[in-house]
Amino acid sequence: VQLQASGGGLVQPGDSLKLSCVVSGHTFSTLGIVSWFRQAPGKEREFVGGFRLSLNRPYHADFLKGRFTLSKDNARKMVTLQMDSLKPEDTGIYFCAARYNFPVGTYSRADIYNFWGQGTLVTVSS
């Protein structure tokens, strides 16, 4: 399974960005979950959100308070992360990750994912 993340960039506070994670090398719809994590300088990688493909259900991190939205596109084999009302503390490298089976109760843990993309940098600064 290969994951290609894209869409990062430099934006101002309050702006929006849309990140994309394209999956190849495996049947998209049979993956358990495709998720987004982020890592700020000097901090641990944290869960942003994940999409359970078989049930068409997104899971968002509580701390985001509705600012970020996950969606999927089966035809393009893609999971997207729409980020609105961006804040400076959203700055970091955003990674997409995938796992064959849906990890009940542990999907927010980075160590349980089988595959990772290379990451895309998001910088929110005035």
Backbone as a ProteinNet text record, in pm:
[ID]
protein_1_A
[PRIMARY]
VQLQASGGGLVQPGDSLKLSCVVSGHTFSTLGIVSWFRQAPGKEREFVGGFRLSLNRPYHADFLKGRFTLSKDNARKMVTLQMDSLKPEDTGIYFCAARYNFPVGTYSRADIYNFWGQGTLVTVSS
[TERTIARY]
84.9	0	88.7	61.3	134.4	35.5	78.8	-4.3	67.6	-2.6	55.3	-26.4	34.4	-33.9	5.8	-88.8	-60.7	-158.3	-129.3	-221.3	-174.8	-62.4	-14.1	34	61.9	110.3	114.5	144.1	149.5	21.5	-50.5	-174.8	-178.6	-272.8	-290.4	-395.4	-392.5	-496.3	-635.8	-725.1	-861.1	-883.1	-776.5	-786	-822.4	-840.6	-873	-770.9	-757.2	-674.5	-744.5	-718.2	-772.6	-657.8	-640.1	-535.6	-595.6	-516.3	-560.5	-462.9	-516.1	-435.1	-483.3	-398.3	-432.3	-370.5	-452	-409.3	-386.5	-277.1	-250.7	-190	-190.2	-129.4	-219.3	-343.7	-438	-578.8	-671.3	-811	-858.1	-888.1	-918.5	-1028.8	-1137.3	-1256.7	-1240.4	-1139.3	-1120.2	-1023.9	-966.3	-884.2	-973.9	-920.2	-998.7	-1022.2	-915.1	-924.5	-810.1	-838.3	-736.5	-747.2	-638.4	-641.8	-538.9	-559.9	-465.8	-410.4	-279.7	-210.5	-132.6	-93.6	-7	99.7	209.9	320.4	380.1	370.7	430.4	574.9	659	798.3	807.8	883.7	904.9	791	689.3	573.6	551.9	472.7	441.3	336.5	335.7	235.7	98.2	-1.5	-135.2	-240.6	-341.6	-451.8	-538.5	-568.5	-655.5	-792.7	-794.6	-920.6	-895.7	-995.5	-983.7	-1114.6	-1106.8	-1226.8	-1236.1	-1342.4	-1367.8	-1438.8	-1366.3	-1414.7	-1536.1	-1538.3	-1646.9	-1781.6	-1781	-1905.8	-1928.5	-1836.8	-1848.6	-1862.4	-1782	-1794.9	-1664	-1671.4	-1551.8	-1542	-1419.4	-1394.1	-1303.9	-1348	-1270.4	-1220.1	-1100.9	-1047.4	-1132.7	-1163.1	-1253	-1200.8	-1069.7	-1014.5	-1033	-1065.3	-1082.1	-1212.1	-1308.8	-1434	-1500.4	-1499.6	-1572.3	-1501.5	-1379.8	-1311.3	-1261.3	-1234.4	-1182.2	-1289.1	-1295.1	-1394.7	-1329.1	-1357.7	-1306.4	-1409.5	-1359.7	-1447.3	-1366.7	-1434.9	-1364.6	-1421.1	-1338.5	-1378.7	-1332.4	-1426.5	-1390.2	-1329.9	-1383.9	-1335.9	-1189.9	-1154.5	-1017	-928.6	-986	-912.5	-844.8	-924.5	-872.6	-952.6	-880.8	-944.3	-895.5	-988.4	-951.9	-980.3	-901.6	-917.2	-935.9	-1058.4	-1089.4	-1064.9	-975.6	-939.6	-983.4	-1071.2	-1123.1	-1083	-1092.3	-1060.2	-926.6	-826.3	-695.7	-633.7	-560.7	-494.4	-344.1	-264.7	-119.5	-82.7	-159.8	-130.2	-163.5	-221.9	-244.1	-120.4	-19.9	103.6	170.3	216.7	286	290.8	351.8	350.8	231.6	153	33.5	61.6	38.1	63.6	-67.8	-77.7	-188.7	-135.9	-222.2	-184	-300.1	-269.1	-373.1	-345.4	-454.2	-443.9	-539.1	-498.5	-583.5	-716.8	-713.1	-834.2	-867.2	-995.4	-1035.4	-1001.6	-923.5	-881.3	-982.7	-1072.1	-1178.7	-1118.3	-1151.6	-1108.7	-969	-888.1	-748.8	-708.8	-805.6	-773.3	-695.7	-693.1	-619.6	-472.6	-431.3	-292.5	-210	-102.4	-19.4	50.8	81.9	162.7	88.2	-42.8	-116.6	-137.1	-87.7	-107.8	2.8	-37.2	56.3	134.5	71.9	131.5	121.4	225.1	231.2	273.3	216.3	260.4	376.1	426.2	546.4	520.5	397.1	363.9	362.1	280.5	272.8	271.2	348.4	367.9	257.7	199.1	99.7	156.6	162.8	211.9	105.6	62.7	-38.5	28.2	43.7	116.8	73	69.6	38	165.5
-118.8	0	124.2	214.6	342.5	455.9	553.8	668.8	795.3	881.2	1006.3	1121.8	1197.8	1313.6	1439.9	1529.1	1655.7	1762.2	1887.4	1995.8	2095	2067.6	2157.9	2289.4	2384.8	2513.5	2613.7	2737.9	2848.7	2929.7	2942.1	3018.3	3107.7	3200.8	3291	3235.8	3278.1	3236.1	3267.1	3171.4	3186.8	3131.7	3102.2	3048.2	2900.4	2844.3	2702.7	2634.5	2504.9	2420.1	2285.8	2219.5	2086.6	1992.2	1894.3	1794.2	1669.7	1604.2	1482.4	1369	1250.5	1129.7	1029.4	1002.6	908	772.8	669.7	533.9	454.1	381.7	293.3	162.7	62.6	-64.6	-157.6	-119.3	-203.7	-159.8	-251.6	-215.5	-118.4	3.5	112	76.1	24.7	4.3	-106.9	-189.3	-298.6	-263.9	-145.9	-103.5	-79.3	-100.4	-80.3	66.4	144.5	285.8	361.3	484.1	578.3	701.5	738.1	844.7	953.6	1066.5	1177.1	1199.2	1217.4	1256.5	1383.2	1453.6	1568.2	1569.8	1634.1	1643.9	1783.1	1854.3	1986.9	1972.7	2071.9	2065.6	2041.3	1940.6	1911.1	1840.6	1802.1	1736.9	1598.5	1519.8	1386.3	1393.1	1287.2	1278.4	1259.5	1334.9	1325.4	1297.8	1227.3	1188.9	1310	1328	1437.3	1381.8	1273.4	1212.5	1090.7	1003.2	881.7	848.2	778.1	740.2	589.2	534.4	391.4	364.5	307.8	301.7	211.4	97.8	2	54.5	136.3	190.8	335.3	390.5	529.1	623.9	601.3	678.3	749.2	880.8	953.4	961.1	969.6	991.3	1113.8	1213.3	1335.7	1349.8	1404.3	1429.8	1535.4	1512	1602	1745	1760.9	1894.5	1986.1	1929.7	2011.5	2090.3	2045.7	2118.5	2155.3	2061.8	2080.5	2161.8	2202.1	2284.9	2202.6	2074.6	1988.9	1886.8	1851.8	1757.5	1656.1	1528.6	1421	1381.2	1340.6	1283.7	1184.7	1104.5	1008.5	1010.2	967.9	958.9	822.2	729.5	593.1	588.7	667.6	665.1	711.2	809.5	861.6	794	701.5	631.3	731.9	821.1	935.3	964.5	1003	1056.9	1200.2	1292.4	1432.5	1487.5	1587.6	1655.1	1803	1849.8	1991.4	2061.9	2158.4	2228.6	2374.5	2415	2552.2	2623.3	2755.3	2837.9	2797.8	2789.7	2743.3	2839.2	2780.4	2856.1	2828.8	2916.3	2891.2	2757	2714.5	2587.2	2466	2487.8	2379	2352.8	2434.4	2417.8	2284.9	2217.5	2091.2	2013.4	1896.5	1805.4	1713.3	1703.4	1619.8	1492	1379.8	1249.1	1173.8	1098.1	1004.5	863.8	782.1	646.9	552.3	426.6	328.4	197.8	126.5	-3.6	-98	-225.4	-322.4	-341.5	-358	-384.5	-265	-243.4	-132.6	-166.8	-81.8	-109	-55	-136.8	-92.2	-35.5	88.1	151.7	208.9	177.1	222.6	298.8	345.9	406.6	537.5	597	722.1	700.8	577.8	546.8	530.6	605.2	600.9	466.4	399.4	278.3	159	168.1	53.2	57.5	160.6	172.9	101	34.2	-45	38.7	143.9	217.9	368.2	439.1	584.9	651.7	769.6	853.8	941.1	1023.9	1100.7	1230.2	1273.6	1395.6	1519	1615.3	1743	1853.4	1958.3	2063	2167.8	2195.3	2302.1	2406.3	2530.1	2639.7	2748	2779.8	2883.4	2999.1	3108.9	3222.3	3351.2	3457.5	3588.6	3661.5
0	0	0	-91.9	-95.8	-72.2	5.8	38	-5.3	-76	-123.2	-68.5	22.4	81.8	7.3	-9.6	-76.3	-29.8	-65	-36.3	69.4	132.5	235.4	177.6	265.1	219.7	332.7	297.6	393	380.5	492.1	492.7	614.7	614.9	727.8	823.6	948.4	1043.5	989.2	1005.6	955.5	816	745	609.5	612.8	492.5	476.8	387.4	407.2	321.6	307.7	195.2	174.5	144	228.9	209.6	146.1	63.5	-1.9	24.4	41.5	57.5	-46.8	-143.7	-249.4	-216.3	-226	-192.6	-320.2	-326.1	-438.8	-388	-473.3	-437.8	-359.7	-340.4	-266.8	-304	-294.8	-319.9	-213	-255.9	-162.7	-65.1	-116.4	-34	68.8	56	151.1	264.2	261.1	374	494.7	612.7	733	763.3	756.1	790.3	723.3	681.2	635.7	724.4	786.8	886.5	858.5	925	921.8	1062.4	1068	1190.1	1160.4	1264.7	1244.8	1353.2	1318.5	1412.7	1405.5	1515.7	1526.3	1574.7	1549.5	1594.3	1744	1782.3	1923.2	1993.3	1917	1978.3	1919.5	1987.8	1939.4	1828.3	1749.9	1644.5	1707.4	1658	1715.4	1607.7	1648.6	1560.6	1529.3	1400.8	1356.9	1319	1243.9	1204.2	1119	1111.2	1031.6	965.3	852.7	780.1	771.1	832.2	822.7	691.1	596	458.7	443.3	509.4	488.1	536.2	640.7	694.9	653.5	572.8	528.7	648.1	749.5	872.8	907.1	928.1	970.8	1122.6	1171.7	1313	1323.3	1397.5	1411.2	1553.5	1568.1	1701.1	1771.1	1897.9	1971.2	1978.7	1989.2	2011.4	1890.5	1775.1	1655.4	1656.7	1733.1	1751.1	1619.1	1525.1	1401.6	1295	1317.9	1217.2	1098.9	1121.9	1015.8	977.2	849.4	799.7	706.9	731.7	647.1	543	426.7	325	242	163.6	79.1	-60.8	-153.3	-293.6	-342.6	-355.8	-395.3	-535.6	-624.1	-762.8	-772	-690.8	-692.9	-589.7	-511.9	-406.3	-313.5	-260.5	-187.5	-62.5	41.8	162.1	176.7	190.6	199.8	338.7	376	503.7	474.7	491.1	472.9	605.3	605	727.9	715.9	804	804.2	932.7	928.4	1046.3	1106.3	1022.1	1067.5	1167.6	1261.4	1367.6	1361.9	1418.2	1419.5	1482.7	1581	1646.7	1560.1	1444.2	1348.5	1262.8	1279.1	1202.4	1233.4	1128.6	1146.4	1017.2	1024.5	910.1	926.1	822.7	823.9	744.5	810.3	751.8	735.2	627	619.9	644.7	701.2	739.6	711.8	693.9	664.2	737.4	755.2	820.5	748.3	739.6	671.6	742.4	872.6	949.6	1037.7	1061.4	1147.2	1291.8	1357	1495.2	1596	1638.4	1728.8	1856.3	1886	2009.2	2009.7	1908.4	1911.2	1785.4	1707.9	1579.3	1592.8	1710.4	1728.8	1764.5	1778.3	1811.5	1685.5	1676.1	1556.1	1539.6	1649.7	1640.8	1582.8	1563.2	1512.2	1360.5	1294.9	1150.1	1073.9	965.1	886.1	785.1	733.2	622.3	645.5	600.6	617.9	487.4	464	354.4	400.1	308	335.8	412.3	421.2	492.7	404.7	444.6	375.1	481.1	458.3	558.8	550.9	666.1	679.5	774	727.3	809.8	815.4	937.8	957.2	1029.7	957.9	1014.3	947.3	1026.8	970.5	929.2
[MASK]
++++++++++++++++++++++++++++++++++++++++++++++++++++++++++++++++++++++++++++++++++++++++++++++++++++++++++++++++++++++++++++++

